[in-house]
Coordinates of C-alpha atoms in Angstrom, one line a residue:
X1 CA -60.9 54.3 -30.1
X2 CA -63.5 56.1 -32.4
X3 CA -64.0 59.0 -34.8
X4 CA -66.6 61.7 -34.6
X5 CA -66.6 64.7 -37.0
X6 CA -69.0 67.5 -36.9
X7 CA -69.5 70.4 -39.2
X8 CA -71.4 73.7 -39.4
X9 CA -72.4 75.0 -42.8
X10 CA -74.3 78.4 -42.2
X11 CA -77.5 77.4 -40.4
X12 CA -77.0 73.7 -40.8
X13 CA -75.1 71.4 -38.4
X14 CA -74.3 67.6 -38.8
X15 CA -72.2 64.8 -37.1
X16 CA -71.1 61.6 -38.4
X17 CA -69.4 58.8 -36.4
X18 CA -68.6 55.2 -36.4
X19 CA -70.1 52.6 -34.1
X20 CA -67.1 50.3 -33.4
X21 CA -66.1 49.4 -29.9
X22 CA -62.7 48.1 -29.1
X23 CA -61.4 46.3 -26.0
X24 CA -57.6 46.1 -25.4
X25 CA -57.1 47.7 -28.8
X26 CA -59.1 44.8 -30.5
X27 CA -62.2 45.7 -32.6
X28 CA -65.3 43.8 -31.3
X29 CA -67.8 42.4 -33.8
X30 CA -70.1 44.9 -35.6
X31 CA -73.2 43.8 -33.5
X32 CA -71.3 44.8 -30.3
X33 CA -71.0 48.4 -31.4
X34 CA -72.9 51.4 -30.2
X35 CA -74.1 54.7 -31.4
X36 CA -71.8 57.5 -30.2
X37 CA -74.1 60.5 -30.8
X38 CA -77.0 61.0 -28.2
X39 CA -79.7 63.6 -28.6
X40 CA -80.6 65.4 -25.4
X41 CA -83.4 67.9 -24.4
X42 CA -83.2 71.4 -25.6
X43 CA -82.0 70.8 -29.2
X44 CA -78.6 69.4 -28.2
X45 CA -76.7 66.4 -29.6
X46 CA -73.6 65.2 -27.7
X47 CA -71.2 62.7 -29.0
X48 CA -68.5 61.0 -27.0
X49 CA -65.1 59.3 -27.3
X50 CA -63.8 56.8 -24.8
X51 CA -66.2 55.1 -22.4
X52 CA -69.8 54.5 -23.4
X53 CA -70.9 53.6 -20.0
X54 CA -69.5 56.8 -18.5
X55 CA -71.0 58.7 -21.3
X56 CA -74.5 57.3 -20.7
X57 CA -74.0 58.2 -17.0
X58 CA -73.3 61.7 -17.9
X59 CA -76.3 61.8 -20.4
X60 CA -78.7 60.5 -17.7
X61 CA -77.4 63.0 -15.1
X62 CA -77.9 65.8 -17.7
X63 CA -81.6 64.6 -18.4
X64 CA -82.3 64.6 -14.8
X65 CA -80.8 68.1 -14.2
X66 CA -82.3 69.6 -17.2
X67 CA -85.5 67.8 -18.3
X68 CA -86.6 70.5 -20.6
X69 CA -83.1 71.5 -21.7
X70 CA -81.1 74.5 -20.7
X71 CA -79.0 77.3 -22.1
X72 CA -75.7 77.2 -24.0
X73 CA -73.5 78.1 -21.0
X74 CA -75.1 75.3 -18.7
X75 CA -74.7 72.8 -21.3
X76 CA -70.9 73.6 -21.9
X77 CA -70.3 73.8 -18.2
X78 CA -72.0 70.6 -17.4
X79 CA -69.9 68.5 -19.9
X80 CA -66.7 70.3 -18.9
X81 CA -67.4 68.9 -15.4
X82 CA -68.3 65.5 -16.8
X83 CA -65.3 65.2 -18.9
X84 CA -63.1 66.2 -16.0
X85 CA -64.6 63.3 -14.0
X86 CA -64.9 60.7 -16.6
X87 CA -62.0 61.3 -18.9
X88 CA -64.4 61.3 -21.9
X89 CA -64.2 63.8 -24.7
X90 CA -67.4 65.4 -25.9
X91 CA -68.5 67.1 -29.0
X92 CA -71.6 69.2 -28.4
X93 CA -73.8 70.2 -31.3
X94 CA -76.5 72.9 -30.9
X95 CA -79.3 72.9 -33.5
X96 CA -81.0 76.2 -32.9
X97 CA -78.0 78.3 -33.5
X98 CA -75.8 75.9 -35.5
X99 CA -72.8 75.6 -33.3
X100 CA -70.2 73.0 -32.2
X101 CA -68.1 72.8 -29.1
X102 CA -65.4 70.3 -28.5
X103 CA -64.6 69.6 -24.9
X104 CA -61.4 67.4 -24.0
X105 CA -59.7 66.8 -20.7
X106 CA -62.5 68.8 -19.0
X107 CA -62.0 72.0 -20.9
X108 CA -63.6 73.6 -23.9
X109 CA -61.2 73.9 -26.8
X110 CA -62.0 77.3 -28.7
X111 CA -61.8 77.0 -32.4
X112 CA -62.8 79.1 -35.4
X113 CA -63.0 76.0 -37.6
X114 CA -66.4 75.0 -39.0
X115 CA -65.3 71.4 -38.6
X116 CA -64.6 69.9 -35.0
X117 CA -63.7 66.2 -34.2
X118 CA -62.9 64.0 -31.3
X119 CA -61.4 60.4 -31.2
X120 CA -58.3 59.0 -32.9
X121 CA -56.0 61.7 -34.4
X122 CA -54.7 59.2 -37.1
X123 CA -58.1 58.4 -38.3
X124 CA -59.1 62.1 -38.5
X125 CA -56.0 62.8 -40.5
X126 CA -57.1 60.0 -42.9
X127 CA -60.6 61.4 -42.9
X128 CA -59.2 64.7 -44.3
X129 CA -57.1 62.9 -46.8
X130 CA -60.3 61.1 -48.2
X131 CA -62.3 64.3 -48.2
X132 CA -59.4 66.1 -50.1
X133 CA -59.3 63.2 -52.6
X134 CA -55.6 62.8 -51.9
X135 CA -55.9 59.1 -51.0
X136 CA -57.2 56.3 -53.2
X137 CA -60.6 54.8 -52.0
X138 CA -60.6 51.3 -50.6
X139 CA -62.8 50.0 -53.5
X140 CA -60.7 51.5 -56.3
X141 CA -60.7 49.3 -59.3
X142 CA -63.5 47.1 -58.0
X143 CA -66.5 49.4 -57.4
X144 CA -67.9 53.0 -57.3
X145 CA -70.4 54.0 -54.7
X146 CA -73.2 56.4 -55.0
X147 CA -75.2 57.6 -52.0
X148 CA -78.7 59.0 -51.8
X149 CA -79.6 61.2 -48.9
X150 CA -83.4 61.4 -48.8
X151 CA -84.5 64.5 -47.0
X152 CA -81.6 66.6 -45.6
X153 CA -82.2 70.2 -45.0
X154 CA -80.8 72.6 -47.7
X155 CA -77.0 72.8 -47.5
X156 CA -76.7 70.3 -44.8
X157 CA -72.9 68.8 -44.4
X158 CA -74.3 65.3 -43.6
X159 CA -73.7 63.9 -47.1
X160 CA -70.1 65.4 -47.2
X161 CA -69.2 64.2 -43.9
X162 CA -70.6 60.6 -44.7
X163 CA -68.8 60.4 -47.8
X164 CA -65.4 60.7 -46.2
X165 CA -66.3 58.7 -43.1
X166 CA -67.4 55.7 -45.3
X167 CA -64.0 55.3 -46.6
X168 CA -62.2 55.7 -43.2
X169 CA -64.3 52.8 -42.0
X170 CA -63.5 50.7 -45.1
X171 CA -59.8 51.5 -44.8
X172 CA -58.0 48.4 -43.1
X173 CA -55.1 50.6 -42.2
X174 CA -57.3 52.4 -39.7
X175 CA -58.3 49.7 -37.2
X176 CA -59.6 52.2 -34.6
X177 CA -62.7 53.2 -36.7
X178 CA -65.3 50.6 -38.1
X179 CA -68.9 49.4 -37.9
X180 CA -71.5 51.7 -39.5
X181 CA -71.2 55.4 -40.3
X182 CA -74.0 57.0 -38.3
X183 CA -75.1 60.5 -39.5
X184 CA -77.1 63.0 -37.5
X185 CA -78.3 66.3 -38.7
X186 CA -80.4 69.3 -37.4
X187 CA -83.9 69.9 -38.3
X188 CA -83.9 73.8 -37.5
X189 CA -84.3 73.5 -33.7
X190 CA -83.8 69.7 -33.0
X191 CA -81.8 66.7 -34.3
X192 CA -82.7 63.6 -36.1
X193 CA -80.8 60.7 -37.7
X194 CA -80.4 61.0 -41.5
X195 CA -82.0 58.6 -44.0
X196 CA -79.5 57.5 -46.6
X197 CA -78.8 54.6 -49.1
X198 CA -75.3 53.7 -50.1
X199 CA -75.0 51.6 -53.3
X200 CA -72.2 50.0 -55.1
X201 CA -71.7 49.9 -58.9
X202 CA -69.1 48.3 -61.0
X203 CA -65.8 50.1 -61.8
X204 CA -65.8 51.5 -65.3
X205 CA -64.6 49.1 -68.0
X206 CA -61.0 49.9 -68.9
X207 CA -60.7 52.6 -66.5
X208 CA -57.5 52.9 -64.4
X209 CA -57.6 52.6 -60.5
X210 CA -56.9 56.4 -60.2
X211 CA -60.1 57.2 -62.2
X212 CA -62.1 60.1 -60.6
X213 CA -65.6 60.3 -61.5
X214 CA -66.9 63.6 -63.0
X215 CA -70.7 64.4 -63.1
X216 CA -70.4 65.3 -66.8
X217 CA -68.7 61.9 -67.8
X218 CA -70.5 60.2 -70.5
X219 CA -70.9 57.0 -68.7
X220 CA -73.6 54.6 -67.6
X221 CA -73.3 52.6 -64.4
X222 CA -74.4 49.1 -63.7
X223 CA -73.4 46.3 -61.1
X224 CA -72.5 42.6 -61.2
X225 CA -70.8 40.1 -59.2
X226 CA -69.9 41.4 -55.6
X227 CA -71.6 44.7 -56.4
X228 CA -74.9 43.3 -57.6
X229 CA -77.6 44.3 -55.1
X230 CA -75.2 45.6 -52.6
X231 CA -76.5 48.5 -50.5
X232 CA -76.4 49.7 -46.9
X233 CA -79.2 52.1 -45.8
X234 CA -79.6 54.1 -42.6
X235 CA -83.2 54.3 -41.4
X236 CA -84.4 57.0 -39.2
X237 CA -87.5 57.4 -37.1
X238 CA -89.8 60.3 -38.1
X239 CA -89.6 61.8 -34.7
X240 CA -87.1 64.4 -33.7
X241 CA -84.6 63.8 -30.9
X242 CA -85.6 60.0 -30.6
X243 CA -82.4 58.0 -30.0
X244 CA -83.1 55.1 -32.3
X245 CA -81.5 54.3 -35.6
X246 CA -81.4 51.1 -37.9
X247 CA -79.0 50.0 -40.6
X248 CA -80.0 47.6 -43.3
X249 CA -77.7 45.4 -45.4
X250 CA -79.5 44.5 -48.6
X251 CA -77.4 41.5 -49.7
X252 CA -77.3 40.0 -46.1
X253 CA -81.1 40.9 -45.3
X254 CA -80.1 42.0 -41.9
X255 CA -81.3 44.9 -39.8
X256 CA -78.9 46.4 -37.2
X257 CA -81.1 48.3 -34.8
X258 CA -79.4 50.7 -32.3
X259 CA -82.0 51.6 -29.6
X260 CA -81.7 52.4 -26.0
X261 CA -84.1 50.5 -23.6
X262 CA -85.5 51.6 -20.2
X263 CA -83.1 49.3 -18.2
X264 CA -80.2 50.4 -20.4
X265 CA -80.5 53.7 -22.3
X266 CA -77.2 53.0 -24.2
X267 CA -77.9 52.6 -28.0
X268 CA -76.7 49.0 -28.2
X269 CA -77.4 46.8 -31.2
X270 CA -80.0 44.2 -31.8
X271 CA -79.7 42.1 -35.1
X272 CA -82.7 41.1 -37.0
X273 CA -82.0 38.3 -39.6
X274 CA -83.6 37.2 -42.8
X275 CA -85.5 40.5 -43.3
X276 CA -87.1 41.2 -46.7
X277 CA -86.9 45.0 -47.7
X278 CA -90.8 45.2 -47.4
X279 CA -90.6 43.6 -44.0
X280 CA -88.1 46.1 -42.6
X281 CA -90.5 48.4 -40.9
X282 CA -92.9 45.6 -39.6
X283 CA -89.9 43.8 -38.1
X284 CA -88.7 47.1 -36.4
X285 CA -92.1 47.8 -35.1
X286 CA -92.6 44.4 -33.6
X287 CA -89.0 44.5 -32.1
X288 CA -89.7 47.8 -30.4
X289 CA -93.4 47.3 -29.7
X290 CA -94.6 50.6 -31.2
X291 CA -94.8 52.5 -34.6
X292 CA -92.1 55.2 -34.8
X293 CA -92.8 56.1 -38.4
X294 CA -89.6 54.7 -39.9
X295 CA -88.1 56.6 -42.8
X296 CA -86.0 54.4 -45.1
X297 CA -85.2 54.0 -48.7
X298 CA -83.3 50.8 -50.1
X299 CA -82.2 50.9 -53.5
X300 CA -79.6 49.1 -55.6
X301 CA -78.3 48.9 -59.1
X302 CA -81.1 47.8 -61.6
X303 CA -80.7 44.1 -62.4
X304 CA -80.8 45.1 -66.2
X305 CA -77.7 47.2 -65.9
X306 CA -74.9 44.6 -65.5
X307 CA -71.8 46.7 -66.2
X308 CA -70.4 50.2 -66.2
X309 CA -69.5 51.4 -69.6
X310 CA -68.5 54.6 -71.2
X311 CA -70.7 55.7 -74.0
X312 CA -69.3 55.1 -77.5
X313 CA -71.3 57.7 -79.0
X314 CA -70.5 61.5 -79.7
X315 CA -71.2 63.9 -76.8
X316 CA -73.6 65.9 -79.1
X317 CA -75.8 62.8 -79.5
X318 CA -75.8 62.1 -75.8
X319 CA -75.8 65.4 -73.8
X320 CA -76.5 64.0 -70.5
X321 CA -73.6 63.0 -68.2
X322 CA -73.6 60.2 -65.6
X323 CA -76.5 57.6 -65.8
X324 CA -77.6 55.5 -63.0
X325 CA -80.2 52.9 -63.3
X326 CA -81.6 51.7 -59.8
X327 CA -84.2 49.4 -58.4
X328 CA -86.1 50.6 -55.5
X329 CA -86.8 47.8 -53.0
X330 CA -88.6 49.8 -50.4
X331 CA -89.5 53.5 -49.8
X332 CA -91.5 54.6 -46.7
X333 CA -91.3 58.4 -47.4
X334 CA -94.6 60.1 -47.9
X335 CA -95.7 61.1 -51.4
X336 CA -95.3 64.8 -52.3
X337 CA -98.5 66.3 -53.7
X338 CA -98.1 67.3 -57.3
X339 CA -98.2 71.0 -58.1
X340 CA -101.3 72.4 -59.6

């Protein structure tokens, strides 16, 4: 099974999905997963549920039929017919007009909701529970996560979708969803993978497991033990509509590259081991054989901040709220020129 969730916020649209593949209801190892959202010509991103092989067959047929893209009606009609034949469900995102269309059992399902999904119903219900904060996080009492999205468009829903999906993936009571949380968002008239870094910090000292962080809390975050230097980053290419994305695990020093090849365009995983943060881009370029302008930021809790503590000083003396001390291991984003 799987879970794909898309959302439209004004002129922005984003999609987040897991990468896990199951066989006979048994989850396969993380390296056997696939990316379930595929960018097609014409500013379209199509996500699938069920068979990756049949989805890729449909994607290739679409590219052959419409190498320069096509209009809204043709896209919907094509994937209605594809769904009817393959049994796959599809979630179609349009960048130029920020629209989502869900297709199941060969039919478009009309909906006025800004959020659409495909995959496992139980997983989606859990997704909504985490989003509504009615369910305790998997790491409650042990860690608090902080996520940096580097260059999202203003009002993009990508960060909110990711924040809920990461908890579904970590939830052991939802075996149908796993792997990485892959985020894709629009860039006005096309799509690109997001670039984010998800860090862990220690649970606040003396805080109960139902503690809910507020941005005006007088608290400083640090990390020790299992949270020290723990981060997962998603790296994107600098090019629009390029079906390649990588995930880096800082503690493990591993890169999981999902990229379609000429003989097999499905975005399967290649694992690169023993990769220092500064070597991520060179290793990716060597593996692929060309430079794709990888955009990645890897940060973690600063080694000098070894615990999370509430400040024992009056608010009037410390007007600022939450404090995060971080160490940047690598940042490939171009510098922004200073204003004159």
